[in-house]
């Protein structure tokens, strides 16, 4: 295999750049020609494929986002779109592809593998909802961004004796919310994986108020049954039951931006390098991931068939610590 391409797809995640850099440089070191596909599968279908050199990936390790850009491509979900993508890969003489992205992107990668094209996936999504890796690229940085915000919100919450509902990203997963709540010392967390009774939550907030807490932080996962605005609406209608005045902060896209953390840079570097090594040894249809501290390849089929469970021990611990 002499000509490899790299693409980033789906939602961007901090650390995609160090993964691109590592994959490109390891492949070049191994004697390959390397190409970057712009704008994910959309750019692949358009044939937007450019040569990469060790210099063209210089100065990006510390940058958030992705220099290859990313996109969501409805066309690639169709058979015709995927055939066009394969045609463009063949026209450019590409023999193997590294796909860096989340669950949707890796589902697309599996489709290419099923068509007989060699492809290896790298997990990059701030949601941390992928099996086959303890951590996906971007999660640690997003968590630190959420924490920074929670720390600041706590200062103002304490000054005014307020309860803040802080909504974090994570799609259908409560991972980011749970870990942000534990590391941020929040009083409560609302996640999609656990049913939340709003009356009970209100009573618990009231208890915290009566116990003399100067603030209460409730971290809400965006995919939970009730979002932060809905919970706030409920609280406002029952203000006399709670004690605290309530406010909402939705962190939104700031969680996707920013320089990747040391953890994300190292993880991305190891995974980008491992993806190329897997392709060069003839593997395809696999995702490289961090499993109990080691880099391992797992079949995409198995990764995509599994639902990552929320760590319920961590959830219970968070409740104990919110005294
Ligand atoms: P994140 O979860 O971080 O937002 P993601 O990779 O899961 O990232 P998606 O928007 O779900 O983001 O998927 C990205 C792209 O992958 C889609 O726009 C589409 O081109 C491709 N894709 C997703 N699902 C499929 C599928 N079932 N078949 C083929 N391609 C798919």
mmCIF file of C-alpha atoms and ligand atoms in Angstrom:
data_model
loop_
_atom_site.group_PDB
_atom_site.id
_atom_site.type_symbol
_atom_site.label_atom_id
_atom_site.label_comp_id
_atom_site.label_asym_id
_atom_site.label_seq_id
_atom_site.Cartn_x
_atom_site.Cartn_y
_atom_site.Cartn_z
ATOM 1 C CA UNK A 1 0.000 0.000 0.000
ATOM 2 C CA UNK A 2 1.631 3.227 -1.141
ATOM 3 C CA UNK A 3 -1.065 5.876 -1.360
ATOM 4 C CA UNK A 4 -3.146 6.670 1.712
ATOM 5 C CA UNK A 5 -5.775 9.317 2.380
ATOM 6 C CA UNK A 6 -7.057 10.869 5.594
ATOM 7 C CA UNK A 7 -10.445 12.474 6.226
ATOM 8 C CA UNK A 8 -12.274 14.013 9.184
ATOM 9 C CA UNK A 9 -16.065 13.784 9.279
ATOM 10 C CA UNK A 10 -19.129 14.636 11.384
ATOM 11 C CA UNK A 11 -18.925 16.970 14.366
ATOM 12 C CA UNK A 12 -15.439 18.376 14.907
ATOM 13 C CA UNK A 13 -13.556 17.448 18.065
ATOM 14 C CA UNK A 14 -10.439 19.017 19.597
ATOM 15 C CA UNK A 15 -7.566 16.658 18.805
ATOM 16 C CA UNK A 16 -8.502 15.880 15.209
ATOM 17 C CA UNK A 17 -5.469 17.908 14.085
ATOM 18 C CA UNK A 18 -2.879 15.949 16.086
ATOM 19 C CA UNK A 19 -4.470 12.748 14.730
ATOM 20 C CA UNK A 20 -4.130 14.012 11.128
ATOM 21 C CA UNK A 21 -0.540 15.075 11.778
ATOM 22 C CA UNK A 22 0.468 11.725 13.282
ATOM 23 C CA UNK A 23 -1.254 9.654 10.578
ATOM 24 C CA UNK A 24 0.335 11.735 7.800
ATOM 25 C CA UNK A 25 3.844 11.731 9.239
ATOM 26 C CA UNK A 26 3.876 8.037 10.151
ATOM 27 C CA UNK A 27 2.603 7.114 6.675
ATOM 28 C CA UNK A 28 5.256 9.294 5.004
ATOM 29 C CA UNK A 29 7.925 7.795 7.281
ATOM 30 C CA UNK A 30 6.735 4.387 6.114
ATOM 31 C CA UNK A 31 7.268 5.405 2.489
ATOM 32 C CA UNK A 32 3.674 6.217 1.523
ATOM 33 C CA UNK A 33 2.274 9.159 -0.363
ATOM 34 C CA UNK A 34 -0.393 10.833 1.729
ATOM 35 C CA UNK A 35 -3.500 12.764 0.688
ATOM 36 C CA UNK A 36 -5.939 14.832 2.663
ATOM 37 C CA UNK A 37 -9.639 14.735 1.776
ATOM 38 C CA UNK A 38 -11.361 18.059 2.465
ATOM 39 C CA UNK A 39 -14.816 18.308 4.163
ATOM 40 C CA UNK A 40 -15.277 14.628 4.991
ATOM 41 C CA UNK A 41 -17.420 12.452 2.760
ATOM 42 C CA UNK A 42 -18.830 15.527 0.994
ATOM 43 C CA UNK A 43 -15.326 16.444 -0.190
ATOM 44 C CA UNK A 44 -14.619 12.830 -1.101
ATOM 45 C CA UNK A 45 -17.646 12.716 -3.391
ATOM 46 C CA UNK A 46 -16.509 16.024 -4.917
ATOM 47 C CA UNK A 47 -12.983 14.652 -5.400
ATOM 48 C CA UNK A 48 -11.497 17.344 -3.151
ATOM 49 C CA UNK A 49 -8.289 15.443 -2.449
ATOM 50 C CA UNK A 50 -4.897 17.134 -1.919
ATOM 51 C CA UNK A 51 -1.371 15.809 -1.334
ATOM 52 C CA UNK A 52 -0.015 16.217 2.192
ATOM 53 C CA UNK A 53 3.586 16.583 3.267
ATOM 54 C CA UNK A 54 5.300 16.599 6.674
ATOM 55 C CA UNK A 55 5.319 20.434 6.387
ATOM 56 C CA UNK A 56 1.639 20.748 5.479
ATOM 57 C CA UNK A 57 0.748 19.239 8.864
ATOM 58 C CA UNK A 58 3.235 21.464 10.726
ATOM 59 C CA UNK A 59 1.998 23.881 13.393
ATOM 60 C CA UNK A 60 -1.376 22.184 13.845
ATOM 61 C CA UNK A 61 -0.840 19.951 16.890
ATOM 62 C CA UNK A 62 -2.035 22.702 19.248
ATOM 63 C CA UNK A 63 -4.981 23.857 17.151
ATOM 64 C CA UNK A 64 -8.623 22.930 17.772
ATOM 65 C CA UNK A 65 -10.954 22.006 14.903
ATOM 66 C CA UNK A 66 -9.637 20.221 11.831
ATOM 67 C CA UNK A 67 -7.435 21.631 9.069
ATOM 68 C CA UNK A 68 -9.064 19.166 6.661
ATOM 69 C CA UNK A 69 -12.446 20.635 7.633
ATOM 70 C CA UNK A 70 -15.452 18.449 8.213
ATOM 71 C CA UNK A 71 -18.997 18.112 6.953
ATOM 72 C CA UNK A 72 -22.167 16.129 7.174
ATOM 73 C CA UNK A 73 -22.928 14.517 3.813
ATOM 74 C CA UNK A 74 -26.480 13.233 3.224
ATOM 75 C CA UNK A 75 -25.325 12.085 -0.245
ATOM 76 C CA UNK A 76 -22.843 9.634 1.248
ATOM 77 C CA UNK A 77 -25.741 7.874 2.984
ATOM 78 C CA UNK A 78 -26.983 6.825 -0.468
ATOM 79 C CA UNK A 79 -25.594 3.958 -2.539
ATOM 80 C CA UNK A 80 -24.981 6.324 -5.475
ATOM 81 C CA UNK A 81 -23.059 8.753 -3.254
ATOM 82 C CA UNK A 82 -20.822 5.997 -1.887
ATOM 83 C CA UNK A 83 -20.143 4.646 -5.400
ATOM 84 C CA UNK A 84 -19.095 8.133 -6.494
ATOM 85 C CA UNK A 85 -16.790 8.363 -3.444
ATOM 86 C CA UNK A 86 -15.210 5.015 -4.357
ATOM 87 C CA UNK A 87 -14.777 6.188 -7.940
ATOM 88 C CA UNK A 88 -12.942 9.326 -6.745
ATOM 89 C CA UNK A 89 -10.679 7.252 -4.478
ATOM 90 C CA UNK A 90 -9.825 4.934 -7.359
ATOM 91 C CA UNK A 91 -9.248 7.833 -9.768
ATOM 92 C CA UNK A 92 -6.753 9.341 -7.315
ATOM 93 C CA UNK A 93 -5.069 5.937 -6.935
ATOM 94 C CA UNK A 94 -5.782 5.872 -3.187
ATOM 95 C CA UNK A 95 -5.333 2.408 -1.683
ATOM 96 C CA UNK A 96 -6.347 2.975 1.928
ATOM 97 C CA UNK A 97 -8.313 5.524 3.963
ATOM 98 C CA UNK A 98 -8.151 6.746 7.583
ATOM 99 C CA UNK A 99 -11.537 8.080 8.773
ATOM 100 C CA UNK A 100 -11.442 10.277 11.882
ATOM 101 C CA UNK A 101 -14.884 10.948 13.384
ATOM 102 C CA UNK A 102 -17.820 9.790 15.490
ATOM 103 C CA UNK A 103 -20.375 6.998 15.173
ATOM 104 C CA UNK A 104 -21.976 8.260 11.952
ATOM 105 C CA UNK A 105 -18.623 8.715 10.253
ATOM 106 C CA UNK A 106 -17.501 5.260 11.295
ATOM 107 C CA UNK A 107 -20.762 3.790 9.971
ATOM 108 C CA UNK A 108 -19.834 5.360 6.636
ATOM 109 C CA UNK A 109 -16.335 3.879 6.955
ATOM 110 C CA UNK A 110 -17.835 0.427 7.518
ATOM 111 C CA UNK A 111 -19.864 0.838 4.317
ATOM 112 C CA UNK A 112 -16.665 1.541 2.348
ATOM 113 C CA UNK A 113 -15.006 -1.506 3.910
ATOM 114 C CA UNK A 114 -18.011 -3.625 2.884
ATOM 115 C CA UNK A 115 -17.486 -2.438 -0.689
ATOM 116 C CA UNK A 116 -13.956 -3.851 -0.463
ATOM 117 C CA UNK A 117 -12.096 -0.590 0.150
ATOM 118 C CA UNK A 118 -9.439 -0.711 2.929
ATOM 119 C CA UNK A 119 -10.421 1.676 5.715
ATOM 120 C CA UNK A 120 -9.469 2.150 9.376
ATOM 121 C CA UNK A 121 -11.416 4.351 11.800
ATOM 122 C CA UNK A 122 -10.180 6.688 14.538
ATOM 123 C CA UNK A 123 -12.748 7.639 17.244
ATOM 124 C CA UNK A 124 -13.097 11.412 17.560
ATOM 125 C CA UNK A 125 -16.246 12.763 19.203
ATOM 126 C CA UNK A 126 -16.729 14.816 22.354
ATOM 127 C CA UNK A 127 -19.746 12.612 23.225
ATOM 128 C CA UNK A 128 -17.614 9.571 24.222
ATOM 129 C CA UNK A 129 -20.444 7.335 23.048
ATOM 130 C CA UNK A 130 -18.310 4.839 21.106
ATOM 131 C CA UNK A 131 -17.578 1.317 22.293
ATOM 132 C CA UNK A 132 -14.085 -0.036 21.590
ATOM 133 C CA UNK A 133 -12.309 2.886 23.247
ATOM 134 C CA UNK A 134 -12.328 4.120 26.830
ATOM 135 C CA UNK A 135 -11.952 7.673 25.583
ATOM 136 C CA UNK A 136 -12.556 9.196 22.154
ATOM 137 C CA UNK A 137 -10.439 12.092 20.914
ATOM 138 C CA UNK A 138 -11.877 15.433 22.082
ATOM 139 C CA UNK A 139 -13.647 14.224 25.210
ATOM 140 C CA UNK A 140 -10.956 15.340 27.644
ATOM 141 C CA UNK A 141 -10.692 18.834 26.164
ATOM 142 C CA UNK A 142 -14.474 19.269 26.070
ATOM 143 C CA UNK A 143 -14.660 18.132 29.678
ATOM 144 C CA UNK A 144 -12.038 20.680 30.709
ATOM 145 C CA UNK A 145 -13.925 23.416 28.862
ATOM 146 C CA UNK A 146 -17.142 22.452 30.662
ATOM 147 C CA UNK A 147 -15.285 22.439 33.992
ATOM 148 C CA UNK A 148 -13.819 25.848 33.420
ATOM 149 C CA UNK A 149 -17.341 27.169 32.858
ATOM 150 C CA UNK A 150 -18.776 25.342 35.891
ATOM 151 C CA UNK A 151 -16.032 26.731 38.160
ATOM 152 C CA UNK A 152 -16.868 30.253 37.031
ATOM 153 C CA UNK A 153 -20.604 29.727 37.335
ATOM 154 C CA UNK A 154 -20.092 28.475 40.906
ATOM 155 C CA UNK A 155 -18.497 31.791 41.869
ATOM 156 C CA UNK A 156 -21.470 33.808 40.730
ATOM 157 C CA UNK A 157 -23.981 31.195 41.965
ATOM 158 C CA UNK A 158 -22.515 31.377 45.497
ATOM 159 C CA UNK A 159 -22.532 35.160 45.546
ATOM 160 C CA UNK A 160 -26.256 35.270 44.792
ATOM 161 C CA UNK A 161 -27.301 31.985 46.423
ATOM 162 C CA UNK A 162 -28.610 30.689 43.117
ATOM 163 C CA UNK A 163 -29.119 27.308 41.534
ATOM 164 C CA UNK A 164 -27.676 27.028 38.028
ATOM 165 C CA UNK A 165 -28.753 24.548 35.406
ATOM 166 C CA UNK A 166 -25.729 24.030 33.191
ATOM 167 C CA UNK A 167 -26.464 22.220 29.931
ATOM 168 C CA UNK A 168 -23.586 20.355 28.329
ATOM 169 C CA UNK A 169 -23.308 18.481 25.024
ATOM 170 C CA UNK A 170 -23.140 14.715 24.565
ATOM 171 C CA UNK A 171 -26.005 13.852 22.216
ATOM 172 C CA UNK A 172 -27.670 10.706 23.613
ATOM 173 C CA UNK A 173 -24.857 10.040 26.058
ATOM 174 C CA UNK A 174 -24.611 11.335 29.627
ATOM 175 C CA UNK A 175 -20.851 10.765 29.868
ATOM 176 C CA UNK A 176 -19.749 14.386 29.494
ATOM 177 C CA UNK A 177 -22.441 15.602 31.914
ATOM 178 C CA UNK A 178 -21.654 12.947 34.524
ATOM 179 C CA UNK A 179 -17.898 13.496 34.475
ATOM 180 C CA UNK A 180 -18.297 17.292 34.426
ATOM 181 C CA UNK A 181 -20.626 17.038 37.427
ATOM 182 C CA UNK A 182 -18.171 14.901 39.398
ATOM 183 C CA UNK A 183 -15.077 16.922 38.535
ATOM 184 C CA UNK A 184 -16.972 20.198 38.970
ATOM 185 C CA UNK A 185 -18.426 19.210 42.338
ATOM 186 C CA UNK A 186 -21.978 19.729 41.090
ATOM 187 C CA UNK A 187 -24.947 18.909 43.294
ATOM 188 C CA UNK A 188 -26.921 17.007 40.659
ATOM 189 C CA UNK A 189 -26.631 15.576 37.203
ATOM 190 C CA UNK A 190 -29.450 14.871 34.766
ATOM 191 C CA UNK A 191 -28.551 12.276 32.128
ATOM 192 C CA UNK A 192 -30.508 10.381 29.453
ATOM 193 C CA UNK A 193 -29.565 7.023 30.986
ATOM 194 C CA UNK A 194 -31.331 7.687 34.324
ATOM 195 C CA UNK A 195 -34.979 8.733 34.759
ATOM 196 C CA UNK A 196 -35.221 12.049 36.567
ATOM 197 C CA UNK A 197 -38.276 12.923 38.633
ATOM 198 C CA UNK A 198 -38.496 16.732 38.580
ATOM 199 C CA UNK A 199 -40.505 16.860 41.825
ATOM 200 C CA UNK A 200 -37.781 14.865 43.549
ATOM 201 C CA UNK A 201 -35.063 17.018 42.070
ATOM 202 C CA UNK A 202 -36.875 20.116 43.373
ATOM 203 C CA UNK A 203 -37.108 18.566 46.845
ATOM 204 C CA UNK A 204 -33.417 17.710 46.817
ATOM 205 C CA UNK A 205 -32.549 21.267 45.854
ATOM 206 C CA UNK A 206 -34.706 22.506 48.687
ATOM 207 C CA UNK A 207 -32.887 20.161 51.082
ATOM 208 C CA UNK A 208 -29.560 21.549 49.878
ATOM 209 C CA UNK A 209 -30.899 25.071 50.503
ATOM 210 C CA UNK A 210 -32.037 24.149 53.985
ATOM 211 C CA UNK A 211 -28.663 22.491 54.711
ATOM 212 C CA UNK A 212 -27.126 25.892 54.100
ATOM 213 C CA UNK A 213 -25.587 25.442 50.655
ATOM 214 C CA UNK A 214 -24.764 28.783 49.092
ATOM 215 C CA UNK A 215 -25.310 27.483 45.587
ATOM 216 C CA UNK A 216 -26.482 24.439 43.670
ATOM 217 C CA UNK A 217 -25.163 23.314 40.304
ATOM 218 C CA UNK A 218 -27.247 20.931 38.225
ATOM 219 C CA UNK A 219 -25.439 19.637 35.161
ATOM 220 C CA UNK A 220 -27.898 18.629 32.437
ATOM 221 C CA UNK A 221 -26.972 16.472 29.435
ATOM 222 C CA UNK A 222 -28.431 17.855 26.198
ATOM 223 C CA UNK A 223 -29.940 14.444 25.403
ATOM 224 C CA UNK A 224 -31.774 14.069 28.727
ATOM 225 C CA UNK A 225 -35.570 13.770 28.740
ATOM 226 C CA UNK A 226 -35.872 17.316 30.137
ATOM 227 C CA UNK A 227 -33.395 19.917 28.917
ATOM 228 C CA UNK A 228 -32.149 22.750 31.115
ATOM 229 C CA UNK A 229 -34.830 25.177 29.888
ATOM 230 C CA UNK A 230 -37.637 22.691 30.636
ATOM 231 C CA UNK A 231 -36.297 22.005 34.127
ATOM 232 C CA UNK A 232 -35.953 25.737 34.767
ATOM 233 C CA UNK A 233 -39.526 26.258 33.646
ATOM 234 C CA UNK A 234 -40.650 23.621 36.141
ATOM 235 C CA UNK A 235 -38.559 25.160 38.934
ATOM 236 C CA UNK A 236 -39.867 28.658 38.250
ATOM 237 C CA UNK A 237 -43.417 27.360 38.544
ATOM 238 C CA UNK A 238 -42.476 25.795 41.907
ATOM 239 C CA UNK A 239 -40.062 28.454 43.197
ATOM 240 C CA UNK A 240 -41.514 28.427 46.727
ATOM 241 C CA UNK A 241 -40.615 24.726 46.998
ATOM 242 C CA UNK A 242 -36.947 25.252 46.175
ATOM 243 C CA UNK A 243 -35.516 28.258 47.951
ATOM 244 C CA UNK A 244 -32.852 29.030 45.368
ATOM 245 C CA UNK A 245 -33.483 31.347 42.455
ATOM 246 C CA UNK A 246 -32.636 29.463 39.266
ATOM 247 C CA UNK A 247 -30.678 30.384 36.143
ATOM 248 C CA UNK A 248 -29.787 28.492 32.956
ATOM 249 C CA UNK A 249 -26.461 28.386 31.120
ATOM 250 C CA UNK A 250 -26.156 26.376 27.913
ATOM 251 C CA UNK A 251 -22.489 25.841 27.092
ATOM 252 C CA UNK A 252 -23.083 24.941 23.435
ATOM 253 C CA UNK A 253 -20.355 24.970 20.827
ATOM 254 C CA UNK A 254 -17.585 26.406 22.988
ATOM 255 C CA UNK A 255 -17.227 22.778 24.126
ATOM 256 C CA UNK A 256 -16.054 21.785 20.656
ATOM 257 C CA UNK A 257 -13.408 24.469 20.315
ATOM 258 C CA UNK A 258 -10.085 25.274 21.899
ATOM 259 C CA UNK A 259 -6.594 23.837 21.964
ATOM 260 C CA UNK A 260 -6.603 20.088 22.556
ATOM 261 C CA UNK A 261 -5.490 19.088 26.070
ATOM 262 C CA UNK A 262 -2.248 17.168 26.631
ATOM 263 C CA UNK A 263 -4.311 13.987 27.028
ATOM 264 C CA UNK A 264 -6.125 14.530 23.725
ATOM 265 C CA UNK A 265 -2.907 15.364 21.844
ATOM 266 C CA UNK A 266 -1.222 12.194 23.068
ATOM 267 C CA UNK A 267 -4.293 10.013 22.494
ATOM 268 C CA UNK A 268 -4.815 11.469 19.013
ATOM 269 C CA UNK A 269 -1.148 11.005 18.146
ATOM 270 C CA UNK A 270 -1.148 7.380 19.258
ATOM 271 C CA UNK A 271 -4.415 6.593 17.481
ATOM 272 C CA UNK A 272 -3.491 8.402 14.249
ATOM 273 C CA UNK A 273 -0.210 6.488 14.119
ATOM 274 C CA UNK A 274 -1.898 3.173 14.968
ATOM 275 C CA UNK A 275 -4.512 3.639 12.226
ATOM 276 C CA UNK A 276 -1.780 3.859 9.600
ATOM 277 C CA UNK A 277 0.057 0.851 11.021
ATOM 278 C CA UNK A 278 -3.187 -1.145 10.869
ATOM 279 C CA UNK A 279 -3.755 -0.208 7.212
ATOM 280 C CA UNK A 280 -0.159 -1.040 6.310
ATOM 281 C CA UNK A 281 -0.399 -4.465 7.873
ATOM 282 C CA UNK A 282 -3.473 -5.150 5.761
ATOM 283 C CA UNK A 283 -6.251 -4.575 8.277
ATOM 284 C CA UNK A 284 -9.554 -3.012 7.232
ATOM 285 C CA UNK A 285 -13.000 -2.447 8.785
ATOM 286 C CA UNK A 286 -11.508 -1.817 12.230
ATOM 287 C CA UNK A 287 -11.332 1.105 14.641
ATOM 288 C CA UNK A 288 -8.254 1.753 16.762
ATOM 289 C CA UNK A 289 -9.009 2.700 20.372
ATOM 290 C CA UNK A 290 -7.643 2.993 23.877
ATOM 291 C CA UNK A 291 -8.612 -0.111 25.842
ATOM 292 C CA UNK A 292 -7.348 -0.321 29.445
ATOM 293 C CA UNK A 293 -4.380 1.890 28.586
ATOM 294 C CA UNK A 294 -3.369 0.053 25.428
ATOM 295 C CA UNK A 295 -4.053 0.805 21.782
ATOM 296 C CA UNK A 296 -6.187 -1.957 20.307
ATOM 297 C CA UNK A 297 -8.081 -2.493 17.064
ATOM 298 C CA UNK A 298 -11.727 -3.593 17.244
ATOM 299 C CA UNK A 299 -13.929 -4.446 14.271
ATOM 300 C CA UNK A 300 -16.188 -1.573 13.267
ATOM 301 C CA UNK A 301 -19.109 -3.957 13.213
ATOM 302 C CA UNK A 302 -18.607 -4.767 16.875
ATOM 303 C CA UNK A 303 -17.972 -1.108 17.834
ATOM 304 C CA UNK A 304 -21.141 0.056 16.107
ATOM 305 C CA UNK A 305 -23.314 -2.792 17.409
ATOM 306 C CA UNK A 306 -22.618 -1.917 21.038
ATOM 307 C CA UNK A 307 -24.074 0.808 23.190
ATOM 308 C CA UNK A 308 -21.595 2.321 25.616
ATOM 309 C CA UNK A 309 -23.015 2.101 29.120
ATOM 310 C CA UNK A 310 -22.913 4.933 31.625
ATOM 311 C CA UNK A 311 -20.678 4.239 34.618
ATOM 312 C CA UNK A 312 -23.364 3.848 37.305
ATOM 313 C CA UNK A 313 -20.767 3.561 40.083
ATOM 314 C CA UNK A 314 -19.520 7.012 39.163
ATOM 315 C CA UNK A 315 -23.133 8.223 39.097
ATOM 316 C CA UNK A 316 -23.767 6.890 42.621
ATOM 317 C CA UNK A 317 -20.484 8.339 43.882
ATOM 318 C CA UNK A 318 -21.489 11.748 42.542
ATOM 319 C CA UNK A 319 -24.712 11.557 44.570
ATOM 320 C CA UNK A 320 -22.839 10.656 47.761
ATOM 321 C CA UNK A 321 -20.417 13.541 47.297
ATOM 322 C CA UNK A 322 -23.162 16.148 46.799
ATOM 323 C CA UNK A 323 -23.908 16.368 50.538
HETATM 324 P P1 LIG B 1 -20.515 13.371 16.134
HETATM 325 O O1 LIG B 1 -21.245 12.281 16.844
HETATM 326 O O2 LIG B 1 -19.323 13.800 16.901
HETATM 327 O O3 LIG B 1 -21.385 14.510 15.718
HETATM 328 P P2 LIG B 1 -20.553 11.706 13.748
HETATM 329 O O4 LIG B 1 -19.440 11.179 12.936
HETATM 330 O O5 LIG B 1 -21.369 10.680 14.490
HETATM 331 O O6 LIG B 1 -19.924 12.772 14.744
HETATM 332 P P3 LIG B 1 -22.759 12.196 11.895
HETATM 333 O O7 LIG B 1 -23.323 13.482 11.434
HETATM 334 O O8 LIG B 1 -23.651 11.230 12.561
HETATM 335 O O9 LIG B 1 -21.514 12.599 12.822
HETATM 336 O O10 LIG B 1 -22.103 11.442 10.627
HETATM 337 C C1 LIG B 1 -21.183 12.102 9.777
HETATM 338 C C2 LIG B 1 -21.372 11.658 8.359
HETATM 339 O O11 LIG B 1 -21.124 10.250 8.237
HETATM 340 C C3 LIG B 1 -22.780 11.836 7.777
HETATM 341 O O12 LIG B 1 -23.015 13.152 7.311
HETATM 342 C C4 LIG B 1 -22.764 10.842 6.614
HETATM 343 O O13 LIG B 1 -22.090 11.377 5.500
HETATM 344 C C5 LIG B 1 -21.922 9.699 7.198
HETATM 345 N N1 LIG B 1 -22.851 8.675 7.705
HETATM 346 C C6 LIG B 1 -23.536 8.694 8.862
HETATM 347 N N2 LIG B 1 -24.331 7.600 8.975
HETATM 348 C C7 LIG B 1 -24.157 6.895 7.839
HETATM 349 C C8 LIG B 1 -24.693 5.668 7.326
HETATM 350 N N3 LIG B 1 -25.606 4.965 8.016
HETATM 351 N N4 LIG B 1 -24.246 5.237 6.132
HETATM 352 C C9 LIG B 1 -23.337 5.932 5.433
HETATM 353 N N5 LIG B 1 -22.810 7.094 5.849
HETATM 354 C C10 LIG B 1 -23.201 7.568 7.023
#
